[in-house]
PDB file of C-alpha atoms in Angstrom:
ATOM      1  CA  UNK A   1     122.611  22.354  49.603  1.00  0.00           C
ATOM      2  CA  UNK A   2     123.001  26.131  49.813  1.00  0.00           C
ATOM      3  CA  UNK A   3     125.617  26.858  52.443  1.00  0.00           C
ATOM      4  CA  UNK A   4     124.596  29.004  55.651  1.00  0.00           C
ATOM      5  CA  UNK A   5     125.395  32.797  55.441  1.00  0.00           C
ATOM      6  CA  UNK A   6     127.708  33.683  58.317  1.00  0.00           C
ATOM      7  CA  UNK A   7     126.158  35.304  61.152  1.00  0.00           C
ATOM      8  CA  UNK A   8     122.628  34.190  60.451  1.00  0.00           C
ATOM      9  CA  UNK A   9     121.126  31.558  62.749  1.00  0.00           C
ATOM     10  CA  UNK A  10     120.028  28.428  61.222  1.00  0.00           C
ATOM     11  CA  UNK A  11     116.376  26.949  61.748  1.00  0.00           C
ATOM     12  CA  UNK A  12     117.856  24.696  64.492  1.00  0.00           C
ATOM     13  CA  UNK A  13     119.362  27.710  66.306  1.00  0.00           C
ATOM     14  CA  UNK A  14     116.295  29.836  66.093  1.00  0.00           C
ATOM     15  CA  UNK A  15     114.304  26.738  67.536  1.00  0.00           C
ATOM     16  CA  UNK A  16     117.058  26.411  70.397  1.00  0.00           C
ATOM     17  CA  UNK A  17     116.537  30.220  70.987  1.00  0.00           C
ATOM     18  CA  UNK A  18     112.864  30.106  71.397  1.00  0.00           C
ATOM     19  CA  UNK A  19     112.973  27.301  73.328  1.00  0.00           C
ATOM     20  CA  UNK A  20     115.377  28.591  75.352  1.00  0.00           C
ATOM     21  CA  UNK A  21     113.300  31.990  75.907  1.00  0.00           C
ATOM     22  CA  UNK A  22     110.273  30.008  76.418  1.00  0.00           C
ATOM     23  CA  UNK A  23     111.779  28.031  79.569  1.00  0.00           C
ATOM     24  CA  UNK A  24     112.901  31.014  80.968  1.00  0.00           C
ATOM     25  CA  UNK A  25     109.149  32.566  81.032  1.00  0.00           C
ATOM     26  CA  UNK A  26     107.917  29.534  82.422  1.00  0.00           C
ATOM     27  CA  UNK A  27     110.907  29.566  85.014  1.00  0.00           C
ATOM     28  CA  UNK A  28     110.080  33.033  85.838  1.00  0.00           C
ATOM     29  CA  UNK A  29     106.246  32.816  86.302  1.00  0.00           C
ATOM     30  CA  UNK A  30     107.087  29.851  88.638  1.00  0.00           C
ATOM     31  CA  UNK A  31     109.744  31.967  90.598  1.00  0.00           C
ATOM     32  CA  UNK A  32     107.213  34.778  91.322  1.00  0.00           C
ATOM     33  CA  UNK A  33     104.107  33.120  91.912  1.00  0.00           C
ATOM     34  CA  UNK A  34     105.463  30.045  93.739  1.00  0.00           C
ATOM     35  CA  UNK A  35     108.954  31.293  95.454  1.00  0.00           C
ATOM     36  CA  UNK A  36     112.277  29.823  94.730  1.00  0.00           C
ATOM     37  CA  UNK A  37     112.170  26.949  97.579  1.00  0.00           C
ATOM     38  CA  UNK A  38     108.647  25.760  95.795  1.00  0.00           C
ATOM     39  CA  UNK A  39     109.909  25.544  92.282  1.00  0.00           C
ATOM     40  CA  UNK A  40     111.821  22.721  91.301  1.00  0.00           C
ATOM     41  CA  UNK A  41     113.233  21.724  88.177  1.00  0.00           C
ATOM     42  CA  UNK A  42     110.523  18.767  87.739  1.00  0.00           C
ATOM     43  CA  UNK A  43     107.991  21.026  87.879  1.00  0.00           C
ATOM     44  CA  UNK A  44     108.970  23.419  85.480  1.00  0.00           C
ATOM     45  CA  UNK A  45     109.924  20.233  83.220  1.00  0.00           C
ATOM     46  CA  UNK A  46     106.301  19.347  83.715  1.00  0.00           C
ATOM     47  CA  UNK A  47     104.755  22.559  82.849  1.00  0.00           C
ATOM     48  CA  UNK A  48     106.564  22.566  79.697  1.00  0.00           C
ATOM     49  CA  UNK A  49     105.709  19.216  78.920  1.00  0.00           C
ATOM     50  CA  UNK A  50     108.933  17.824  78.278  1.00  0.00           C
ATOM     51  CA  UNK A  51     111.559  15.307  80.215  1.00  0.00           C
ATOM     52  CA  UNK A  52     113.830  17.066  82.827  1.00  0.00           C
ATOM     53  CA  UNK A  53     116.860  15.775  80.624  1.00  0.00           C
ATOM     54  CA  UNK A  54     115.747  18.094  77.908  1.00  0.00           C
ATOM     55  CA  UNK A  55     115.464  20.956  80.192  1.00  0.00           C
ATOM     56  CA  UNK A  56     118.963  20.211  81.693  1.00  0.00           C
ATOM     57  CA  UNK A  57     120.606  20.219  78.603  1.00  0.00           C
ATOM     58  CA  UNK A  58     119.548  24.111  78.295  1.00  0.00           C
ATOM     59  CA  UNK A  59     119.950  24.553  82.132  1.00  0.00           C
ATOM     60  CA  UNK A  60     121.794  22.056  84.375  1.00  0.00           C
ATOM     61  CA  UNK A  61     120.731  23.580  87.373  1.00  0.00           C
ATOM     62  CA  UNK A  62     117.935  25.791  89.025  1.00  0.00           C
ATOM     63  CA  UNK A  63     120.583  28.485  90.259  1.00  0.00           C
ATOM     64  CA  UNK A  64     121.374  28.690  86.407  1.00  0.00           C
ATOM     65  CA  UNK A  65     117.932  29.087  85.487  1.00  0.00           C
ATOM     66  CA  UNK A  66     117.579  31.715  88.020  1.00  0.00           C
ATOM     67  CA  UNK A  67     120.519  33.493  86.509  1.00  0.00           C
ATOM     68  CA  UNK A  68     119.136  33.516  83.019  1.00  0.00           C
ATOM     69  CA  UNK A  69     115.927  34.906  84.233  1.00  0.00           C
ATOM     70  CA  UNK A  70     117.559  37.974  85.826  1.00  0.00           C
ATOM     71  CA  UNK A  71     119.516  38.303  82.902  1.00  0.00           C
ATOM     72  CA  UNK A  72     116.508  38.639  80.589  1.00  0.00           C
ATOM     73  CA  UNK A  73     114.965  41.158  83.187  1.00  0.00           C
ATOM     74  CA  UNK A  74     117.637  43.313  83.413  1.00  0.00           C
ATOM     75  CA  UNK A  75     119.385  43.134  79.989  1.00  0.00           C
ATOM     76  CA  UNK A  76     117.379  45.783  78.537  1.00  0.00           C
ATOM     77  CA  UNK A  77     117.871  48.247  81.473  1.00  0.00           C
ATOM     78  CA  UNK A  78     121.824  47.622  81.542  1.00  0.00           C
ATOM     79  CA  UNK A  79     122.027  48.440  77.699  1.00  0.00           C
ATOM     80  CA  UNK A  80     119.602  51.792  78.521  1.00  0.00           C
ATOM     81  CA  UNK A  81     122.542  52.986  81.308  1.00  0.00           C
ATOM     82  CA  UNK A  82     125.411  52.668  78.649  1.00  0.00           C
ATOM     83  CA  UNK A  83     123.373  54.837  76.252  1.00  0.00           C
ATOM     84  CA  UNK A  84     122.377  56.878  79.207  1.00  0.00           C
ATOM     85  CA  UNK A  85     125.873  57.549  80.467  1.00  0.00           C
ATOM     86  CA  UNK A  86     127.005  59.440  77.371  1.00  0.00           C
ATOM     87  CA  UNK A  87     130.804  60.600  77.869  1.00  0.00           C
ATOM     88  CA  UNK A  88     129.923  63.528  75.558  1.00  0.00           C
ATOM     89  CA  UNK A  89     127.402  65.003  78.017  1.00  0.00           C
ATOM     90  CA  UNK A  90     128.035  66.707  81.391  1.00  0.00           C
ATOM     91  CA  UNK A  91     128.300  64.847  84.246  1.00  0.00           C
ATOM     92  CA  UNK A  92     125.250  66.584  86.068  1.00  0.00           C
ATOM     93  CA  UNK A  93     123.292  65.218  83.205  1.00  0.00           C
ATOM     94  CA  UNK A  94     124.328  61.901  83.104  1.00  0.00           C
ATOM     95  CA  UNK A  95     123.907  61.457  86.960  1.00  0.00           C
ATOM     96  CA  UNK A  96     120.512  63.142  86.659  1.00  0.00           C
ATOM     97  CA  UNK A  97     119.452  60.578  83.972  1.00  0.00           C
ATOM     98  CA  UNK A  98     120.968  57.522  85.684  1.00  0.00           C
ATOM     99  CA  UNK A  99     119.034  58.594  89.118  1.00  0.00           C
ATOM    100  CA  UNK A 100     115.474  58.889  87.047  1.00  0.00           C
ATOM    101  CA  UNK A 101     116.096  55.787  85.161  1.00  0.00           C
ATOM    102  CA  UNK A 102     117.386  53.933  88.478  1.00  0.00           C
ATOM    103  CA  UNK A 103     114.347  54.932  90.722  1.00  0.00           C
ATOM    104  CA  UNK A 104     111.789  54.404  87.707  1.00  0.00           C
ATOM    105  CA  UNK A 105     113.306  50.986  87.271  1.00  0.00           C
ATOM    106  CA  UNK A 106     113.379  49.834  90.966  1.00  0.00           C
ATOM    107  CA  UNK A 107     109.938  50.849  91.752  1.00  0.00           C
ATOM    108  CA  UNK A 108     108.529  48.842  88.523  1.00  0.00           C
ATOM    109  CA  UNK A 109     106.231  46.239  89.257  1.00  0.00           C
ATOM    110  CA  UNK A 110     108.320  43.459  87.841  1.00  0.00           C
ATOM    111  CA  UNK A 111     111.615  44.588  89.709  1.00  0.00           C
ATOM    112  CA  UNK A 112     109.449  44.912  92.931  1.00  0.00           C
ATOM    113  CA  UNK A 113     108.256  41.166  92.274  1.00  0.00           C
ATOM    114  CA  UNK A 114     112.251  40.235  91.845  1.00  0.00           C
ATOM    115  CA  UNK A 115     113.611  42.117  94.715  1.00  0.00           C
ATOM    116  CA  UNK A 116     110.845  40.850  97.047  1.00  0.00           C
ATOM    117  CA  UNK A 117     111.715  37.147  96.007  1.00  0.00           C
ATOM    118  CA  UNK A 118     115.280  38.087  97.101  1.00  0.00           C
ATOM    119  CA  UNK A 119     115.116  39.728 100.293  1.00  0.00           C
ATOM    120  CA  UNK A 120     112.232  36.915 100.935  1.00  0.00           C
ATOM    121  CA  UNK A 121     114.225  34.139 100.297  1.00  0.00           C
ATOM    122  CA  UNK A 122     117.529  35.396 100.486  1.00  0.00           C
ATOM    123  CA  UNK A 123     118.553  33.964 104.036  1.00  0.00           C
ATOM    124  CA  UNK A 124     117.128  30.293 103.350  1.00  0.00           C
ATOM    125  CA  UNK A 125     118.837  30.391 100.059  1.00  0.00           C
ATOM    126  CA  UNK A 126     121.746  32.708  99.958  1.00  0.00           C
ATOM    127  CA  UNK A 127     122.879  31.843  96.350  1.00  0.00           C
ATOM    128  CA  UNK A 128     119.912  33.682  95.182  1.00  0.00           C
ATOM    129  CA  UNK A 129     121.332  36.857  96.920  1.00  0.00           C
ATOM    130  CA  UNK A 130     124.610  36.176  95.319  1.00  0.00           C
ATOM    131  CA  UNK A 131     123.371  35.667  91.977  1.00  0.00           C
ATOM    132  CA  UNK A 132     121.159  38.948  92.331  1.00  0.00           C
ATOM    133  CA  UNK A 133     124.332  40.720  93.428  1.00  0.00           C
ATOM    134  CA  UNK A 134     126.286  39.654  90.586  1.00  0.00           C
ATOM    135  CA  UNK A 135     123.987  39.615  87.800  1.00  0.00           C
ATOM    136  CA  UNK A 136     122.164  42.988  88.733  1.00  0.00           C
ATOM    137  CA  UNK A 137     123.814  45.283  91.669  1.00  0.00           C
ATOM    138  CA  UNK A 138     127.358  44.502  90.118  1.00  0.00           C
ATOM    139  CA  UNK A 139     126.522  44.881  86.676  1.00  0.00           C
ATOM    140  CA  UNK A 140     124.864  48.468  87.225  1.00  0.00           C
ATOM    141  CA  UNK A 141     128.038  49.426  89.358  1.00  0.00           C
ATOM    142  CA  UNK A 142     130.474  48.198  87.005  1.00  0.00           C
ATOM    143  CA  UNK A 143     128.570  50.462  84.056  1.00  0.00           C
ATOM    144  CA  UNK A 144     128.619  53.253  86.506  1.00  0.00           C
ATOM    145  CA  UNK A 145     132.150  52.750  87.406  1.00  0.00           C
ATOM    146  CA  UNK A 146     133.407  52.717  83.556  1.00  0.00           C
ATOM    147  CA  UNK A 147     131.704  55.986  83.047  1.00  0.00           C
ATOM    148  CA  UNK A 148     133.220  58.052  86.250  1.00  0.00           C
ATOM    149  CA  UNK A 149     136.299  56.480  85.166  1.00  0.00           C
ATOM    150  CA  UNK A 150     136.370  58.180  81.829  1.00  0.00           C
ATOM    151  CA  UNK A 151     134.622  61.472  83.689  1.00  0.00           C
ATOM    152  CA  UNK A 152     137.715  61.517  85.815  1.00  0.00           C
ATOM    153  CA  UNK A 153     139.970  61.280  83.041  1.00  0.00           C
ATOM    154  CA  UNK A 154     138.165  64.325  81.454  1.00  0.00           C
ATOM    155  CA  UNK A 155     138.551  66.154  84.599  1.00  0.00           C
ATOM    156  CA  UNK A 156     134.770  66.496  85.453  1.00  0.00           C
ATOM    157  CA  UNK A 157     135.407  64.399  88.676  1.00  0.00           C
ATOM    158  CA  UNK A 158     137.503  64.239  91.395  1.00  0.00           C
ATOM    159  CA  UNK A 159     140.349  61.286  91.060  1.00  0.00           C
ATOM    160  CA  UNK A 160     139.180  58.648  93.447  1.00  0.00           C
ATOM    161  CA  UNK A 161     138.341  55.053  92.893  1.00  0.00           C
ATOM    162  CA  UNK A 162     135.327  54.812  90.150  1.00  0.00           C
ATOM    163  CA  UNK A 163     133.596  51.648  91.812  1.00  0.00           C
ATOM    164  CA  UNK A 164     133.174  53.314  95.017  1.00  0.00           C
ATOM    165  CA  UNK A 165     131.695  56.537  93.584  1.00  0.00           C
ATOM    166  CA  UNK A 166     129.457  54.122  91.339  1.00  0.00           C
ATOM    167  CA  UNK A 167     128.340  52.330  94.994  1.00  0.00           C
ATOM    168  CA  UNK A 168     127.734  55.779  96.540  1.00  0.00           C
ATOM    169  CA  UNK A 169     125.453  57.099  93.678  1.00  0.00           C
ATOM    170  CA  UNK A 170     123.538  53.410  94.043  1.00  0.00           C
ATOM    171  CA  UNK A 171     123.485  53.809  97.587  1.00  0.00           C
ATOM    172  CA  UNK A 172     122.060  57.104  97.533  1.00  0.00           C
ATOM    173  CA  UNK A 173     119.089  56.299  94.943  1.00  0.00           C
ATOM    174  CA  UNK A 174     118.151  53.373  97.175  1.00  0.00           C
ATOM    175  CA  UNK A 175     118.226  55.221 100.439  1.00  0.00           C
ATOM    176  CA  UNK A 176     115.646  57.444  98.742  1.00  0.00           C
ATOM    177  CA  UNK A 177     113.191  54.311  97.960  1.00  0.00           C
ATOM    178  CA  UNK A 178     114.243  51.411 100.330  1.00  0.00           C
ATOM    179  CA  UNK A 179     111.348  51.839 102.261  1.00  0.00           C
ATOM    180  CA  UNK A 180     109.078  51.850  99.609  1.00  0.00           C
ATOM    181  CA  UNK A 181     110.276  48.462  98.257  1.00  0.00           C
ATOM    182  CA  UNK A 182     110.438  46.863 101.879  1.00  0.00           C
ATOM    183  CA  UNK A 183     106.869  48.107 102.405  1.00  0.00           C
ATOM    184  CA  UNK A 184     105.514  47.487  99.102  1.00  0.00           C
ATOM    185  CA  UNK A 185     103.915  50.861  98.770  1.00  0.00           C
ATOM    186  CA  UNK A 186     105.619  51.594  95.768  1.00  0.00           C
ATOM    187  CA  UNK A 187     102.184  53.321  94.106  1.00  0.00           C
ATOM    188  CA  UNK A 188     102.854  56.406  96.120  1.00  0.00           C
ATOM    189  CA  UNK A 189     106.318  56.815  94.801  1.00  0.00           C
ATOM    190  CA  UNK A 190     105.010  58.693  91.774  1.00  0.00           C
ATOM    191  CA  UNK A 191     107.224  60.909  89.333  1.00  0.00           C
ATOM    192  CA  UNK A 192     106.712  64.126  91.020  1.00  0.00           C
ATOM    193  CA  UNK A 193     108.762  62.283  94.134  1.00  0.00           C
ATOM    194  CA  UNK A 194     111.014  60.703  91.977  1.00  0.00           C
ATOM    195  CA  UNK A 195     111.952  64.057  90.302  1.00  0.00           C
ATOM    196  CA  UNK A 196     112.495  65.565  93.776  1.00  0.00           C
ATOM    197  CA  UNK A 197     114.447  62.596  94.832  1.00  0.00           C
ATOM    198  CA  UNK A 198     116.774  62.771  91.728  1.00  0.00           C
ATOM    199  CA  UNK A 199     117.477  66.219  92.332  1.00  0.00           C
ATOM    200  CA  UNK A 200     118.496  65.708  96.222  1.00  0.00           C
ATOM    201  CA  UNK A 201     120.458  62.787  95.218  1.00  0.00           C
ATOM    202  CA  UNK A 202     122.249  64.839  91.997  1.00  0.00           C
ATOM    203  CA  UNK A 203     123.234  67.604  93.958  1.00  0.00           C
ATOM    204  CA  UNK A 204     124.752  65.732  97.207  1.00  0.00           C
ATOM    205  CA  UNK A 205     126.761  63.301  94.863  1.00  0.00           C
ATOM    206  CA  UNK A 206     128.119  66.225  92.529  1.00  0.00           C
ATOM    207  CA  UNK A 207     128.871  68.332  96.063  1.00  0.00           C
ATOM    208  CA  UNK A 208     130.638  65.446  96.933  1.00  0.00           C
ATOM    209  CA  UNK A 209     132.495  64.278  93.931  1.00  0.00           C
ATOM    210  CA  UNK A 210     132.554  66.943  91.083  1.00  0.00           C
ATOM    211  CA  UNK A 211     135.631  69.028  90.637  1.00  0.00           C
ATOM    212  CA  UNK A 212     135.332  72.809  91.366  1.00  0.00           C
TER     213      UNK A 212
END
């Protein structure tokens, strides 16, 4: 029997990965259509056509399944941020690119649906707010903070707490779009509005934190 090539998944591993992704897709649809409260592990297992024990082998709880849904929904965005925040480019360019991508992302239909879910049910189920903060907001802040730490070491930004700067920039961006998110009126938040808001946020941030 030929030995397995290191780094190449076996057929069994591929099947397990495919099954895991299918479970996440089913769970995502249930969370968004039925809400967090009405989504149950039993219901997901029934939709999958298998037993609850099979589902629990992949995800031991609804909280872990919701975490996987968020991770899948945001992984590409977080990878893109790491590319956008290029230490070899000037801070103004990096900040501008971050703001544009952030605002485009949070006003997208998929992101808005997840945001509404967390806001709408977070009071009854605080665990989903905690998961959202840990897997979405905190990851974005950490990526930004890592970039800002490098910018400080290069003398492009004033010395300070990189995480605080990350939170400040994210907060400025959110302040421009929060009313649209809460009202659901993101269809009027078009590229020309985003461009104007990006320029304003970038200028405010650089006036506050850029080294003169």
